[in-house]
Amino acid sequence: MNTLFDLCGKTALITGGSRGLGLEMALAFADAGADIIVASRKLENCEEVAERIRGAGRKALALRVHAGKWDDIDRLVEAAYGAFRKIDILVNNAGMSPAVDSHEVTEDLFDKVVALNFKGPFHLAALVGHRMAQGDGGSIINISSGASWKAMPRVVAYAGAKAALNAMTIALAQEYGPKVRVNAIAAGPFLTDISKAWSEEQRQSAPNAAGRPGRPEEIVTTALYLASPASSFVSGTIVRCDGALR
């Protein structure tokens, strides 16, 4: 059964891979046998993760990227393919979700939120998906949110961008199939860095059937499932990993 989750010989690119959910996925994919490209805005943080992965016997590359800027993404893709010659797994994980009263959201903030959560992931998925389709195929995983379907005040721009990401996921699955599978994980509240700003009550409980936020490592099995042959007939799907948000 473990062979279904075997990523040996695969190369995975993970944006926002230096902390939180991205870090957990990077370490889990490496443990399953994949070589990892860790990308985020702070190169030194990426390098720390890459060193951990190399220490575990896998190849790793740290790259700086602003995942909302297309020029940065173009450079990221060229560097990744230049180093590994292929990308088998892409995880669009980088994002931001500032909670601001809607009437106080500036145009600049709105544009930044949409760029990082939708505009950038679209460009990266299109560039990598096209190459995957021309080659041996692959798996693209977009990290979405429960906010994409559940009404959540004060994060309207973020929710809209994630809803667009869901639509993109389904459309690109059709565009780049059958060689490329494209899915999304609609994540619920997780105790990542962002939770440091939460109240103690928010850290202990959540409006879901599980009654609590998720631990970052609890994203791993869902991500491994979508990245690996275990989900070979799954594409264009939004998988909820949220403890059953209400």
mmCIF file of C-alpha atoms in Angstrom, residues 30-179:
data_model
loop_
_atom_site.group_PDB
_atom_site.id
_atom_site.type_symbol
_atom_site.label_atom_id
_atom_site.label_comp_id
_atom_site.label_asym_id
_atom_site.label_seq_id
_atom_site.Cartn_x
_atom_site.Cartn_y
_atom_site.Cartn_z
ATOM 1 C CA ALA A 30 11.027 14.499 0.757
ATOM 2 C CA ASP A 31 10.381 11.700 3.246
ATOM 3 C CA ALA A 32 8.347 9.956 0.514
ATOM 4 C CA GLY A 33 11.363 10.154 -1.807
ATOM 5 C CA ALA A 34 10.934 13.387 -3.777
ATOM 6 C CA ASP A 35 13.536 16.057 -4.446
ATOM 7 C CA ILE A 36 12.232 19.460 -3.392
ATOM 8 C CA ILE A 37 12.369 23.024 -4.683
ATOM 9 C CA VAL A 38 11.532 25.315 -1.780
ATOM 10 C CA ALA A 39 10.410 28.789 -2.855
ATOM 11 C CA SER A 40 9.344 31.805 -0.839
ATOM 12 C CA ARG A 41 10.159 35.484 -0.406
ATOM 13 C CA LYS A 42 12.922 34.942 2.163
ATOM 14 C CA LEU A 43 15.770 32.970 0.655
ATOM 15 C CA GLU A 44 17.478 32.289 3.980
ATOM 16 C CA ASN A 45 14.347 30.575 5.295
ATOM 17 C CA CYS A 46 14.135 28.456 2.153
ATOM 18 C CA GLU A 47 17.773 27.482 2.515
ATOM 19 C CA GLU A 48 17.209 26.304 6.087
ATOM 20 C CA VAL A 49 14.477 23.957 4.883
ATOM 21 C CA ALA A 50 16.582 22.824 1.920
ATOM 22 C CA GLU A 51 19.410 21.934 4.311
ATOM 23 C CA ARG A 52 17.045 19.793 6.374
ATOM 24 C CA ILE A 53 15.951 17.970 3.234
ATOM 25 C CA ARG A 54 19.525 17.430 2.049
ATOM 26 C CA GLY A 55 20.368 16.123 5.491
ATOM 27 C CA ALA A 56 17.674 13.496 4.998
ATOM 28 C CA GLY A 57 19.327 12.351 1.762
ATOM 29 C CA ARG A 58 17.241 14.133 -0.851
ATOM 30 C CA LYS A 59 18.203 16.873 -3.293
ATOM 31 C CA ALA A 60 16.846 20.330 -2.554
ATOM 32 C CA LEU A 61 17.012 23.796 -4.085
ATOM 33 C CA ALA A 62 16.137 27.053 -2.337
ATOM 34 C CA LEU A 63 14.797 29.838 -4.530
ATOM 35 C CA ARG A 64 13.505 33.305 -3.760
ATOM 36 C CA VAL A 65 10.176 34.233 -5.333
ATOM 37 C CA HIS A 66 7.367 36.689 -4.866
ATOM 38 C CA ALA A 67 4.605 34.291 -5.848
ATOM 39 C CA GLY A 68 2.293 37.121 -6.870
ATOM 40 C CA LYS A 69 4.629 38.647 -9.477
ATOM 41 C CA TRP A 70 4.818 37.116 -12.918
ATOM 42 C CA ASP A 71 8.418 38.194 -13.602
ATOM 43 C CA ASP A 72 9.503 36.441 -10.408
ATOM 44 C CA ILE A 73 7.525 33.370 -11.380
ATOM 45 C CA ASP A 74 9.131 33.297 -14.828
ATOM 46 C CA ARG A 75 12.576 33.303 -13.191
ATOM 47 C CA LEU A 76 11.505 30.653 -10.707
ATOM 48 C CA VAL A 77 10.340 28.287 -13.429
ATOM 49 C CA GLU A 78 13.505 28.712 -15.481
ATOM 50 C CA ALA A 79 15.721 28.145 -12.437
ATOM 51 C CA ALA A 80 13.749 25.087 -11.352
ATOM 52 C CA TYR A 81 13.837 23.424 -14.754
ATOM 53 C CA GLY A 82 17.460 24.448 -15.190
ATOM 54 C CA ALA A 83 18.400 22.631 -11.989
ATOM 55 C CA PHE A 84 16.153 19.543 -12.177
ATOM 56 C CA ARG A 85 15.011 19.472 -15.831
ATOM 57 C CA LYS A 86 11.475 18.592 -14.734
ATOM 58 C CA ILE A 87 8.741 19.315 -12.198
ATOM 59 C CA ASP A 88 6.441 16.411 -11.396
ATOM 60 C CA ILE A 89 4.514 18.031 -8.534
ATOM 61 C CA LEU A 90 3.601 21.684 -8.117
ATOM 62 C CA VAL A 91 2.052 23.003 -4.923
ATOM 63 C CA ASN A 92 0.665 26.541 -5.120
ATOM 64 C CA ASN A 93 0.750 27.211 -1.395
ATOM 65 C CA ALA A 94 1.899 30.823 -0.927
ATOM 66 C CA GLY A 95 -0.895 33.148 0.152
ATOM 67 C CA MET A 96 -2.014 35.932 2.450
ATOM 68 C CA SER A 97 -5.299 36.595 4.225
ATOM 69 C CA PRO A 98 -5.272 39.887 6.148
ATOM 70 C CA ALA A 99 -8.479 40.458 8.111
ATOM 71 C CA VAL A 100 -9.622 44.012 7.406
ATOM 72 C CA ASP A 101 -13.051 45.626 7.479
ATOM 73 C CA SER A 102 -14.174 45.699 3.856
ATOM 74 C CA HIS A 103 -14.731 49.462 3.765
ATOM 75 C CA GLU A 104 -11.103 49.946 4.859
ATOM 76 C CA VAL A 105 -9.530 47.722 2.202
ATOM 77 C CA THR A 106 -7.342 49.826 -0.089
ATOM 78 C CA GLU A 107 -6.933 49.164 -3.784
ATOM 79 C CA ASP A 108 -3.287 48.314 -3.183
ATOM 80 C CA LEU A 109 -4.135 45.723 -0.513
ATOM 81 C CA PHE A 110 -6.900 44.240 -2.657
ATOM 82 C CA ASP A 111 -4.492 43.861 -5.589
ATOM 83 C CA LYS A 112 -1.805 42.263 -3.390
ATOM 84 C CA VAL A 113 -4.252 39.715 -1.963
ATOM 85 C CA VAL A 114 -5.606 38.752 -5.377
ATOM 86 C CA ALA A 115 -2.127 38.634 -6.919
ATOM 87 C CA LEU A 116 -0.717 36.261 -4.327
ATOM 88 C CA ASN A 117 -3.781 34.031 -4.009
ATOM 89 C CA PHE A 118 -4.913 33.827 -7.625
ATOM 90 C CA LYS A 119 -2.988 35.824 -10.242
ATOM 91 C CA GLY A 120 0.388 34.295 -9.365
ATOM 92 C CA PRO A 121 -0.834 30.734 -8.884
ATOM 93 C CA PHE A 122 -2.609 30.925 -12.246
ATOM 94 C CA HIS A 123 0.587 31.942 -14.046
ATOM 95 C CA LEU A 124 2.735 29.348 -12.292
ATOM 96 C CA ALA A 125 0.223 26.550 -12.840
ATOM 97 C CA ALA A 126 -0.114 27.507 -16.507
ATOM 98 C CA LEU A 127 3.634 27.540 -17.133
ATOM 99 C CA VAL A 128 4.320 24.293 -15.281
ATOM 100 C CA GLY A 129 1.112 22.577 -16.391
ATOM 101 C CA HIS A 130 1.935 23.250 -20.047
ATOM 102 C CA ARG A 131 5.385 21.716 -19.655
ATOM 103 C CA MET A 132 3.966 18.762 -17.740
ATOM 104 C CA ALA A 133 1.431 18.133 -20.502
ATOM 105 C CA GLN A 134 4.176 18.189 -23.110
ATOM 106 C CA GLY A 135 6.300 15.801 -21.055
ATOM 107 C CA ASP A 136 5.483 12.928 -18.736
ATOM 108 C CA GLY A 137 2.608 14.596 -16.905
ATOM 109 C CA GLY A 138 2.333 15.503 -13.252
ATOM 110 C CA SER A 139 0.183 16.710 -10.392
ATOM 111 C CA ILE A 140 -0.706 20.293 -9.480
ATOM 112 C CA ILE A 141 -2.118 21.024 -6.029
ATOM 113 C CA ASN A 142 -3.602 24.440 -5.286
ATOM 114 C CA ILE A 143 -4.048 25.349 -1.624
ATOM 115 C CA SER A 144 -7.481 26.914 -1.311
ATOM 116 C CA SER A 145 -9.550 27.739 1.751
ATOM 117 C CA GLY A 146 -12.887 27.183 3.398
ATOM 118 C CA ALA A 147 -13.375 30.915 2.863
ATOM 119 C CA SER A 148 -13.932 30.143 -0.831
ATOM 120 C CA TRP A 149 -17.383 28.755 -0.051
ATOM 121 C CA LYS A 150 -18.193 29.777 3.535
ATOM 122 C CA ALA A 151 -19.177 33.372 4.308
ATOM 123 C CA MET A 152 -16.298 34.924 6.247
ATOM 124 C CA PRO A 153 -16.513 38.693 6.813
ATOM 125 C CA ARG A 154 -13.378 40.867 6.667
ATOM 126 C CA VAL A 155 -11.526 38.565 4.254
ATOM 127 C CA VAL A 156 -13.692 39.135 1.198
ATOM 128 C CA ALA A 157 -10.849 39.742 -1.275
ATOM 129 C CA TYR A 158 -9.086 36.609 -0.036
ATOM 130 C CA ALA A 159 -12.296 34.572 -0.260
ATOM 131 C CA GLY A 160 -12.928 35.785 -3.794
ATOM 132 C CA ALA A 161 -9.383 34.957 -4.864
ATOM 133 C CA LYS A 162 -9.656 31.444 -3.417
ATOM 134 C CA ALA A 163 -13.022 30.931 -5.141
ATOM 135 C CA ALA A 164 -11.294 31.900 -8.381
ATOM 136 C CA LEU A 165 -8.524 29.432 -7.543
ATOM 137 C CA ASN A 166 -11.153 26.689 -7.228
ATOM 138 C CA ALA A 167 -12.583 27.561 -10.640
ATOM 139 C CA MET A 168 -9.060 27.604 -12.084
ATOM 140 C CA THR A 169 -8.382 24.167 -10.623
ATOM 141 C CA ILE A 170 -11.354 22.624 -12.393
ATOM 142 C CA ALA A 171 -10.645 24.404 -15.691
ATOM 143 C CA LEU A 172 -6.926 23.560 -15.809
ATOM 144 C CA ALA A 173 -7.696 19.917 -15.045
ATOM 145 C CA GLN A 174 -9.648 19.879 -18.301
ATOM 146 C CA GLU A 175 -7.084 21.942 -20.206
ATOM 147 C CA TYR A 176 -3.997 19.924 -19.255
ATOM 148 C CA GLY A 177 -5.518 16.476 -18.824
ATOM 149 C CA PRO A 178 -5.123 13.591 -19.286
ATOM 150 C CA LYS A 179 -1.421 13.766 -18.426
#
